[in-house]
């Protein structure tokens, strides 16, 4: 998988726009795409780009949709944002709507690595090029591009920081994301690759909390009841980590935590770092790769090529700690 530095891509000029509200008009000034596989090469820009994200109640996915929509509109397209909330049936219906609305391109954060393959195939067969963002599907050659955070690199960054804070010995709990999302396993495996080098660090509990703050809170409560000696937490995303912090504060056990680590780089996580409750977060460059996906879609619609040599593209993550948190200048954005 090709690595692309977030800092190298961050200077995208006009695409570095302020985030707009998630959603937008559904009118389509474009024409319907022809069936039989997604083409490209029209010299004219414009028309509808449909953006489908997971759940905009999560600030990460809200930023994903907002930044892609703003970038598309800057390039002269109409853009709409919809959400499947992890449901493949809803995702399929939204793709049907994108087809019937004559979308020129589809940006999709897939609901399921396997279960979303059919939706991508359906759009492609209708002549709509698909650009996957944030998560991959377990098949190549259908989407024109798959743009994601470099989750393995980010997990290693986070785990190394976490281990440095915890030290040689500790009893820790892990909160994992949705099993249907390959990112959950990639991050957890990345954590274990690093932490397995420290035999004194013992994982005494783990729970799936599906990227959700409320679930993170409830699962943390359950793990504490069974394992009161837990003194560190590592989480697959910020929302679960923030839920865990709330549970630890309620129980009074926050004081025994050597480290609590997150992943995403959300504004709430940054505030928690400043407050001293979250030890660090790993920023995913979601704004950067969402804007880049729009740019590649525009290039494809105009030339028939994405302008990038590889379908799968990974964008490096950045560690945020109390030492560099002041460089956080906008949601999911670090200054150089």
mmCIF file of C-alpha atoms in Angstrom:
data_model
loop_
_atom_site.group_PDB
_atom_site.id
_atom_site.type_symbol
_atom_site.label_atom_id
_atom_site.label_comp_id
_atom_site.label_asym_id
_atom_site.label_seq_id
_atom_site.Cartn_x
_atom_site.Cartn_y
_atom_site.Cartn_z
ATOM 1 C CA UNK A 1 0.000 0.000 0.000
ATOM 2 C CA UNK A 2 1.303 3.382 -0.979
ATOM 3 C CA UNK A 3 2.025 5.801 1.893
ATOM 4 C CA UNK A 4 1.300 9.457 1.368
ATOM 5 C CA UNK A 5 2.419 12.022 3.933
ATOM 6 C CA UNK A 6 -0.415 14.079 5.362
ATOM 7 C CA UNK A 7 1.896 17.073 5.629
ATOM 8 C CA UNK A 8 2.805 16.874 1.977
ATOM 9 C CA UNK A 9 -0.851 16.828 0.992
ATOM 10 C CA UNK A 10 -2.069 19.405 3.478
ATOM 11 C CA UNK A 11 -1.018 22.348 1.297
ATOM 12 C CA UNK A 12 -3.890 21.878 -1.133
ATOM 13 C CA UNK A 13 -4.660 25.586 -1.324
ATOM 14 C CA UNK A 14 -8.241 26.107 -2.288
ATOM 15 C CA UNK A 15 -9.242 22.753 -0.885
ATOM 16 C CA UNK A 16 -8.275 23.778 2.644
ATOM 17 C CA UNK A 17 -11.746 25.097 3.239
ATOM 18 C CA UNK A 18 -13.699 25.752 6.378
ATOM 19 C CA UNK A 19 -16.041 22.865 7.115
ATOM 20 C CA UNK A 20 -19.646 23.349 6.098
ATOM 21 C CA UNK A 21 -22.714 21.760 7.625
ATOM 22 C CA UNK A 22 -23.232 18.099 6.836
ATOM 23 C CA UNK A 23 -25.863 17.609 4.134
ATOM 24 C CA UNK A 24 -26.924 19.728 1.224
ATOM 25 C CA UNK A 25 -29.353 20.058 -1.615
ATOM 26 C CA UNK A 26 -30.401 16.997 -3.526
ATOM 27 C CA UNK A 27 -30.925 18.670 -6.902
ATOM 28 C CA UNK A 28 -28.828 17.311 -9.752
ATOM 29 C CA UNK A 29 -27.855 19.532 -12.656
ATOM 30 C CA UNK A 30 -25.944 16.673 -14.262
ATOM 31 C CA UNK A 31 -27.072 13.867 -16.552
ATOM 32 C CA UNK A 32 -27.428 10.207 -15.714
ATOM 33 C CA UNK A 33 -24.341 8.050 -16.075
ATOM 34 C CA UNK A 34 -24.384 5.333 -18.670
ATOM 35 C CA UNK A 35 -24.550 1.704 -17.531
ATOM 36 C CA UNK A 36 -21.872 -0.885 -18.119
ATOM 37 C CA UNK A 37 -18.978 0.164 -15.896
ATOM 38 C CA UNK A 38 -17.822 3.552 -14.709
ATOM 39 C CA UNK A 39 -16.111 5.542 -17.367
ATOM 40 C CA UNK A 40 -14.566 8.988 -17.365
ATOM 41 C CA UNK A 41 -12.764 11.424 -19.575
ATOM 42 C CA UNK A 42 -15.382 14.116 -20.046
ATOM 43 C CA UNK A 43 -13.649 17.470 -20.305
ATOM 44 C CA UNK A 44 -16.483 19.264 -18.511
ATOM 45 C CA UNK A 45 -16.682 19.414 -14.750
ATOM 46 C CA UNK A 46 -19.874 19.817 -12.773
ATOM 47 C CA UNK A 47 -22.834 17.687 -11.857
ATOM 48 C CA UNK A 48 -23.640 15.823 -8.664
ATOM 49 C CA UNK A 49 -21.141 14.097 -6.406
ATOM 50 C CA UNK A 50 -22.796 11.920 -3.772
ATOM 51 C CA UNK A 51 -20.951 11.449 -0.496
ATOM 52 C CA UNK A 52 -22.003 8.633 1.840
ATOM 53 C CA UNK A 53 -20.454 8.494 5.296
ATOM 54 C CA UNK A 54 -21.062 6.352 8.352
ATOM 55 C CA UNK A 55 -22.608 8.434 11.141
ATOM 56 C CA UNK A 56 -22.217 12.234 11.280
ATOM 57 C CA UNK A 57 -23.070 12.258 14.996
ATOM 58 C CA UNK A 58 -19.437 11.181 15.370
ATOM 59 C CA UNK A 59 -17.271 14.271 14.754
ATOM 60 C CA UNK A 60 -14.807 12.251 12.691
ATOM 61 C CA UNK A 61 -17.426 11.190 10.149
ATOM 62 C CA UNK A 62 -18.999 14.640 10.231
ATOM 63 C CA UNK A 63 -15.647 16.151 9.250
ATOM 64 C CA UNK A 64 -15.272 13.541 6.521
ATOM 65 C CA UNK A 65 -18.561 14.502 4.890
ATOM 66 C CA UNK A 66 -18.216 18.228 5.465
ATOM 67 C CA UNK A 67 -14.720 18.513 4.014
ATOM 68 C CA UNK A 68 -15.540 16.374 0.959
ATOM 69 C CA UNK A 69 -18.690 18.395 0.279
ATOM 70 C CA UNK A 70 -16.851 21.699 0.565
ATOM 71 C CA UNK A 71 -14.082 20.487 -1.747
ATOM 72 C CA UNK A 72 -16.575 19.275 -4.362
ATOM 73 C CA UNK A 73 -18.452 22.572 -4.326
ATOM 74 C CA UNK A 74 -15.184 24.492 -4.653
ATOM 75 C CA UNK A 75 -14.518 22.535 -7.850
ATOM 76 C CA UNK A 76 -17.935 23.406 -9.276
ATOM 77 C CA UNK A 77 -19.981 20.340 -8.381
ATOM 78 C CA UNK A 78 -23.199 19.966 -6.483
ATOM 79 C CA UNK A 79 -22.652 17.688 -3.483
ATOM 80 C CA UNK A 80 -24.923 15.863 -1.061
ATOM 81 C CA UNK A 81 -23.984 13.987 2.116
ATOM 82 C CA UNK A 82 -25.918 10.985 3.406
ATOM 83 C CA UNK A 83 -25.226 8.446 6.158
ATOM 84 C CA UNK A 84 -25.694 4.673 6.311
ATOM 85 C CA UNK A 85 -24.849 4.397 10.045
ATOM 86 C CA UNK A 86 -23.138 1.088 9.543
ATOM 87 C CA UNK A 87 -26.116 -0.613 7.904
ATOM 88 C CA UNK A 88 -25.434 -2.238 4.538
ATOM 89 C CA UNK A 89 -29.121 -2.220 3.534
ATOM 90 C CA UNK A 90 -29.280 1.542 4.072
ATOM 91 C CA UNK A 91 -25.998 1.867 2.196
ATOM 92 C CA UNK A 92 -27.421 -0.050 -0.755
ATOM 93 C CA UNK A 93 -30.535 2.148 -0.818
ATOM 94 C CA UNK A 94 -28.396 5.285 -0.738
ATOM 95 C CA UNK A 95 -26.366 3.989 -3.683
ATOM 96 C CA UNK A 96 -29.632 3.385 -5.559
ATOM 97 C CA UNK A 97 -30.551 7.010 -4.865
ATOM 98 C CA UNK A 98 -27.152 8.169 -6.102
ATOM 99 C CA UNK A 99 -27.716 6.241 -9.323
ATOM 100 C CA UNK A 100 -31.249 7.524 -9.850
ATOM 101 C CA UNK A 101 -30.094 11.093 -9.178
ATOM 102 C CA UNK A 102 -27.516 10.822 -11.952
ATOM 103 C CA UNK A 103 -24.445 11.205 -9.749
ATOM 104 C CA UNK A 104 -21.234 11.792 -11.652
ATOM 105 C CA UNK A 105 -19.136 10.207 -8.880
ATOM 106 C CA UNK A 106 -19.646 8.525 -5.510
ATOM 107 C CA UNK A 107 -17.497 8.978 -2.407
ATOM 108 C CA UNK A 108 -18.256 6.184 0.037
ATOM 109 C CA UNK A 109 -17.064 5.285 3.516
ATOM 110 C CA UNK A 110 -18.046 1.607 3.285
ATOM 111 C CA UNK A 111 -20.246 0.097 5.980
ATOM 112 C CA UNK A 112 -18.622 -3.321 5.827
ATOM 113 C CA UNK A 113 -15.395 -4.634 4.312
ATOM 114 C CA UNK A 114 -17.226 -7.563 2.700
ATOM 115 C CA UNK A 115 -20.842 -6.435 2.770
ATOM 116 C CA UNK A 116 -20.220 -3.195 0.871
ATOM 117 C CA UNK A 117 -18.663 -4.872 -2.165
ATOM 118 C CA UNK A 118 -22.068 -5.296 -3.812
ATOM 119 C CA UNK A 119 -22.933 -1.619 -3.393
ATOM 120 C CA UNK A 120 -19.662 -0.591 -5.015
ATOM 121 C CA UNK A 121 -20.227 -3.040 -7.869
ATOM 122 C CA UNK A 122 -23.742 -1.678 -8.391
ATOM 123 C CA UNK A 123 -22.530 1.904 -8.696
ATOM 124 C CA UNK A 124 -19.714 0.876 -11.019
ATOM 125 C CA UNK A 125 -22.113 -1.063 -13.254
ATOM 126 C CA UNK A 126 -24.266 2.064 -13.478
ATOM 127 C CA UNK A 127 -21.292 4.033 -14.779
ATOM 128 C CA UNK A 128 -20.550 5.890 -11.555
ATOM 129 C CA UNK A 129 -16.890 5.872 -10.478
ATOM 130 C CA UNK A 130 -16.531 5.079 -6.773
ATOM 131 C CA UNK A 131 -13.896 6.511 -4.450
ATOM 132 C CA UNK A 132 -13.715 4.844 -1.051
ATOM 133 C CA UNK A 133 -12.647 6.920 1.926
ATOM 134 C CA UNK A 134 -11.587 6.009 5.471
ATOM 135 C CA UNK A 135 -12.228 2.258 5.156
ATOM 136 C CA UNK A 136 -11.426 -0.360 2.555
ATOM 137 C CA UNK A 137 -13.403 -3.196 1.044
ATOM 138 C CA UNK A 138 -11.964 -6.676 0.677
ATOM 139 C CA UNK A 139 -11.762 -6.460 -3.089
ATOM 140 C CA UNK A 140 -9.750 -4.377 -5.529
ATOM 141 C CA UNK A 141 -10.413 -3.343 -9.105
ATOM 142 C CA UNK A 142 -13.967 -2.056 -8.568
ATOM 143 C CA UNK A 143 -13.425 1.275 -6.853
ATOM 144 C CA UNK A 144 -11.223 3.768 -8.646
ATOM 145 C CA UNK A 145 -9.382 4.535 -5.419
ATOM 146 C CA UNK A 146 -9.398 3.562 -1.739
ATOM 147 C CA UNK A 147 -8.019 6.339 0.456
ATOM 148 C CA UNK A 148 -7.495 5.612 4.146
ATOM 149 C CA UNK A 149 -5.391 6.553 7.130
ATOM 150 C CA UNK A 150 -2.232 4.520 7.564
ATOM 151 C CA UNK A 151 -3.767 2.646 10.463
ATOM 152 C CA UNK A 152 -0.823 0.327 11.059
ATOM 153 C CA UNK A 153 1.586 3.257 11.236
ATOM 154 C CA UNK A 154 -0.797 5.207 13.472
ATOM 155 C CA UNK A 155 -1.348 2.260 15.809
ATOM 156 C CA UNK A 156 2.393 1.792 16.208
ATOM 157 C CA UNK A 157 2.788 5.507 17.001
ATOM 158 C CA UNK A 158 0.090 5.340 19.633
ATOM 159 C CA UNK A 159 1.228 2.095 21.213
ATOM 160 C CA UNK A 160 4.814 3.310 21.512
ATOM 161 C CA UNK A 161 3.664 6.479 23.265
ATOM 162 C CA UNK A 162 1.303 4.487 25.492
ATOM 163 C CA UNK A 163 4.031 2.013 26.507
ATOM 164 C CA UNK A 164 6.413 4.838 27.316
ATOM 165 C CA UNK A 165 3.823 6.333 29.673
ATOM 166 C CA UNK A 166 2.767 3.067 31.325
ATOM 167 C CA UNK A 167 6.253 1.661 31.787
ATOM 168 C CA UNK A 168 7.333 -1.947 32.042
ATOM 169 C CA UNK A 169 4.421 -3.214 34.140
ATOM 170 C CA UNK A 170 0.683 -2.665 34.034
ATOM 171 C CA UNK A 171 -2.755 -4.230 33.811
ATOM 172 C CA UNK A 172 -4.631 -2.731 30.939
ATOM 173 C CA UNK A 173 -7.933 -2.844 29.106
ATOM 174 C CA UNK A 174 -8.543 -2.384 25.395
ATOM 175 C CA UNK A 175 -11.616 -0.994 23.654
ATOM 176 C CA UNK A 176 -12.071 -2.193 20.080
ATOM 177 C CA UNK A 177 -14.032 -0.775 17.181
ATOM 178 C CA UNK A 178 -16.658 -2.458 15.039
ATOM 179 C CA UNK A 179 -15.519 -5.926 13.837
ATOM 180 C CA UNK A 180 -17.022 -5.264 10.393
ATOM 181 C CA UNK A 181 -14.480 -2.462 9.886
ATOM 182 C CA UNK A 182 -10.984 -3.632 8.935
ATOM 183 C CA UNK A 183 -9.570 -0.582 10.716
ATOM 184 C CA UNK A 184 -10.542 -2.055 14.084
ATOM 185 C CA UNK A 185 -8.430 -5.167 13.606
ATOM 186 C CA UNK A 186 -5.568 -3.246 12.022
ATOM 187 C CA UNK A 187 -5.300 -0.907 15.009
ATOM 188 C CA UNK A 188 -5.650 -3.657 17.595
ATOM 189 C CA UNK A 189 -3.052 -5.784 15.831
ATOM 190 C CA UNK A 190 -0.747 -2.772 15.633
ATOM 191 C CA UNK A 191 -1.117 -2.207 19.361
ATOM 192 C CA UNK A 192 -0.363 -5.843 20.128
ATOM 193 C CA UNK A 193 2.701 -5.897 17.892
ATOM 194 C CA UNK A 194 4.253 -3.163 20.016
ATOM 195 C CA UNK A 195 2.919 -4.113 23.447
ATOM 196 C CA UNK A 196 3.846 -7.784 23.114
ATOM 197 C CA UNK A 197 7.456 -6.655 23.445
ATOM 198 C CA UNK A 198 6.745 -5.732 27.083
ATOM 199 C CA UNK A 199 6.054 -8.949 29.030
ATOM 200 C CA UNK A 200 5.129 -6.999 32.158
ATOM 201 C CA UNK A 201 2.162 -5.380 30.404
ATOM 202 C CA UNK A 202 -0.870 -7.626 30.796
ATOM 203 C CA UNK A 203 -4.121 -7.162 28.919
ATOM 204 C CA UNK A 204 -6.680 -8.254 31.505
ATOM 205 C CA UNK A 205 -9.836 -7.212 29.625
ATOM 206 C CA UNK A 206 -11.040 -6.171 26.204
ATOM 207 C CA UNK A 207 -14.432 -5.224 24.845
ATOM 208 C CA UNK A 208 -15.893 -4.252 21.484
ATOM 209 C CA UNK A 209 -17.503 -0.808 21.804
ATOM 210 C CA UNK A 210 -18.204 -0.166 18.106
ATOM 211 C CA UNK A 211 -16.501 3.247 17.925
ATOM 212 C CA UNK A 212 -19.217 4.667 20.224
ATOM 213 C CA UNK A 213 -18.785 6.884 23.310
ATOM 214 C CA UNK A 214 -21.768 5.492 25.208
ATOM 215 C CA UNK A 215 -20.673 1.927 24.551
ATOM 216 C CA UNK A 216 -17.139 2.853 25.594
ATOM 217 C CA UNK A 217 -18.530 4.128 28.895
ATOM 218 C CA UNK A 218 -20.651 1.046 29.531
ATOM 219 C CA UNK A 219 -17.981 -1.450 28.485
ATOM 220 C CA UNK A 220 -15.415 0.319 30.653
ATOM 221 C CA UNK A 221 -17.745 0.044 33.641
ATOM 222 C CA UNK A 222 -18.115 -3.686 33.035
ATOM 223 C CA UNK A 223 -14.370 -4.221 32.697
ATOM 224 C CA UNK A 224 -13.683 -2.315 35.912
ATOM 225 C CA UNK A 225 -16.148 -4.444 37.833
ATOM 226 C CA UNK A 226 -14.377 -7.611 36.776
ATOM 227 C CA UNK A 227 -10.859 -6.200 36.930
ATOM 228 C CA UNK A 228 -10.524 -3.428 39.532
ATOM 229 C CA UNK A 229 -6.718 -3.448 39.149
ATOM 230 C CA UNK A 230 -6.834 -1.974 35.633
ATOM 231 C CA UNK A 231 -4.419 0.963 35.520
ATOM 232 C CA UNK A 232 -4.272 1.810 31.810
ATOM 233 C CA UNK A 233 -6.600 1.872 28.801
ATOM 234 C CA UNK A 234 -5.856 1.796 25.091
ATOM 235 C CA UNK A 235 -8.669 2.473 22.659
ATOM 236 C CA UNK A 236 -9.306 2.044 18.963
ATOM 237 C CA UNK A 237 -10.779 5.539 18.685
ATOM 238 C CA UNK A 238 -11.355 8.747 20.633
ATOM 239 C CA UNK A 239 -15.072 8.315 21.199
ATOM 240 C CA UNK A 240 -14.588 5.015 23.034
ATOM 241 C CA UNK A 241 -11.680 6.477 25.004
ATOM 242 C CA UNK A 242 -13.766 9.476 26.059
ATOM 243 C CA UNK A 243 -16.532 7.145 27.179
ATOM 244 C CA UNK A 244 -13.996 5.186 29.209
ATOM 245 C CA UNK A 245 -12.743 8.399 30.824
ATOM 246 C CA UNK A 246 -16.292 9.261 31.897
ATOM 247 C CA UNK A 247 -16.703 5.816 33.490
ATOM 248 C CA UNK A 248 -13.343 6.106 35.245
ATOM 249 C CA UNK A 249 -14.235 9.541 36.582
ATOM 250 C CA UNK A 250 -17.563 8.281 37.882
ATOM 251 C CA UNK A 251 -15.911 5.379 39.702
ATOM 252 C CA UNK A 252 -13.039 7.484 41.043
ATOM 253 C CA UNK A 253 -10.534 5.164 39.368
ATOM 254 C CA UNK A 254 -9.251 7.779 36.954
ATOM 255 C CA UNK A 255 -6.519 8.603 39.487
ATOM 256 C CA UNK A 256 -4.927 5.162 39.125
ATOM 257 C CA UNK A 257 -4.602 5.379 35.336
ATOM 258 C CA UNK A 258 -1.061 5.521 34.029
ATOM 259 C CA UNK A 259 -2.239 6.208 30.478
ATOM 260 C CA UNK A 260 -5.399 6.421 28.402
ATOM 261 C CA UNK A 261 -4.836 6.495 24.666
ATOM 262 C CA UNK A 262 -7.149 7.395 21.805
ATOM 263 C CA UNK A 263 -7.160 7.418 18.021
ATOM 264 C CA UNK A 264 -8.745 9.914 15.572
ATOM 265 C CA UNK A 265 -7.643 13.384 16.656
ATOM 266 C CA UNK A 266 -11.123 14.719 17.390
ATOM 267 C CA UNK A 267 -11.682 18.175 18.924
ATOM 268 C CA UNK A 268 -13.069 16.583 22.111
ATOM 269 C CA UNK A 269 -9.982 14.402 22.401
ATOM 270 C CA UNK A 270 -7.748 17.438 22.029
ATOM 271 C CA UNK A 271 -9.703 19.155 24.803
ATOM 272 C CA UNK A 272 -9.235 16.051 26.983
ATOM 273 C CA UNK A 273 -5.476 16.135 26.358
ATOM 274 C CA UNK A 274 -5.411 19.773 27.428
ATOM 275 C CA UNK A 275 -7.430 18.848 30.529
ATOM 276 C CA UNK A 276 -4.995 16.049 31.376
ATOM 277 C CA UNK A 277 -7.502 13.174 31.224
ATOM 278 C CA UNK A 278 -6.474 11.739 27.831
ATOM 279 C CA UNK A 279 -2.780 10.965 27.423
ATOM 280 C CA UNK A 280 -2.622 11.291 23.635
ATOM 281 C CA UNK A 281 -4.530 10.727 20.450
ATOM 282 C CA UNK A 282 -3.418 9.658 16.975
ATOM 283 C CA UNK A 283 -4.731 12.092 14.404
ATOM 284 C CA UNK A 284 -6.197 10.583 11.266
ATOM 285 C CA UNK A 285 -5.854 12.988 8.336
ATOM 286 C CA UNK A 286 -9.520 12.592 7.397
ATOM 287 C CA UNK A 287 -9.860 16.130 6.057
ATOM 288 C CA UNK A 288 -6.821 15.640 3.830
ATOM 289 C CA UNK A 289 -7.783 12.312 2.280
ATOM 290 C CA UNK A 290 -11.460 13.283 1.895
ATOM 291 C CA UNK A 291 -10.409 16.362 -0.068
ATOM 292 C CA UNK A 292 -7.901 14.303 -2.021
ATOM 293 C CA UNK A 293 -10.625 11.807 -2.976
ATOM 294 C CA UNK A 294 -12.691 14.649 -4.436
ATOM 295 C CA UNK A 295 -9.654 15.891 -6.335
ATOM 296 C CA UNK A 296 -9.045 12.419 -7.779
ATOM 297 C CA UNK A 297 -12.721 12.074 -8.689
ATOM 298 C CA UNK A 298 -12.564 15.406 -10.526
ATOM 299 C CA UNK A 299 -9.413 14.336 -12.353
ATOM 300 C CA UNK A 300 -11.012 11.035 -13.324
ATOM 301 C CA UNK A 301 -14.174 12.668 -14.617
ATOM 302 C CA UNK A 302 -12.105 15.007 -16.770
ATOM 303 C CA UNK A 303 -9.372 12.651 -17.990
ATOM 304 C CA UNK A 304 -10.427 9.053 -17.346
ATOM 305 C CA UNK A 305 -7.540 8.634 -14.886
ATOM 306 C CA UNK A 306 -7.225 9.373 -11.182
ATOM 307 C CA UNK A 307 -3.734 10.804 -11.523
ATOM 308 C CA UNK A 308 -2.476 8.353 -8.895
ATOM 309 C CA UNK A 309 -0.695 5.102 -9.709
ATOM 310 C CA UNK A 310 -2.247 2.906 -7.004
ATOM 311 C CA UNK A 311 -5.831 2.191 -6.034
ATOM 312 C CA UNK A 312 -5.062 1.780 -2.322
ATOM 313 C CA UNK A 313 -3.503 4.838 -0.752
ATOM 314 C CA UNK A 314 -2.558 5.239 2.930
ATOM 315 C CA UNK A 315 -2.061 8.642 4.548
ATOM 316 C CA UNK A 316 0.252 8.835 7.555
ATOM 317 C CA UNK A 317 -1.148 9.685 10.989
ATOM 318 C CA UNK A 318 0.257 12.185 13.511
ATOM 319 C CA UNK A 319 0.658 11.714 17.260
ATOM 320 C CA UNK A 320 -0.891 14.479 19.383
ATOM 321 C CA UNK A 321 0.323 14.876 22.975
ATOM 322 C CA UNK A 322 0.404 17.692 25.516
ATOM 323 C CA UNK A 323 3.709 18.752 23.927
ATOM 324 C CA UNK A 324 2.292 19.580 20.494
ATOM 325 C CA UNK A 325 -1.439 19.953 21.124
ATOM 326 C CA UNK A 326 -1.237 23.703 20.506
ATOM 327 C CA UNK A 327 -0.428 22.949 16.847
ATOM 328 C CA UNK A 328 -3.997 21.651 16.425
ATOM 329 C CA UNK A 329 -5.453 24.501 14.382
ATOM 330 C CA UNK A 330 -8.792 23.107 13.154
ATOM 331 C CA UNK A 331 -10.780 19.859 13.447
ATOM 332 C CA UNK A 332 -8.499 16.975 12.447
ATOM 333 C CA UNK A 333 -5.789 19.368 11.283
ATOM 334 C CA UNK A 334 -2.288 20.018 12.600
ATOM 335 C CA UNK A 335 -0.126 22.925 11.508
ATOM 336 C CA UNK A 336 3.368 22.142 10.254
#
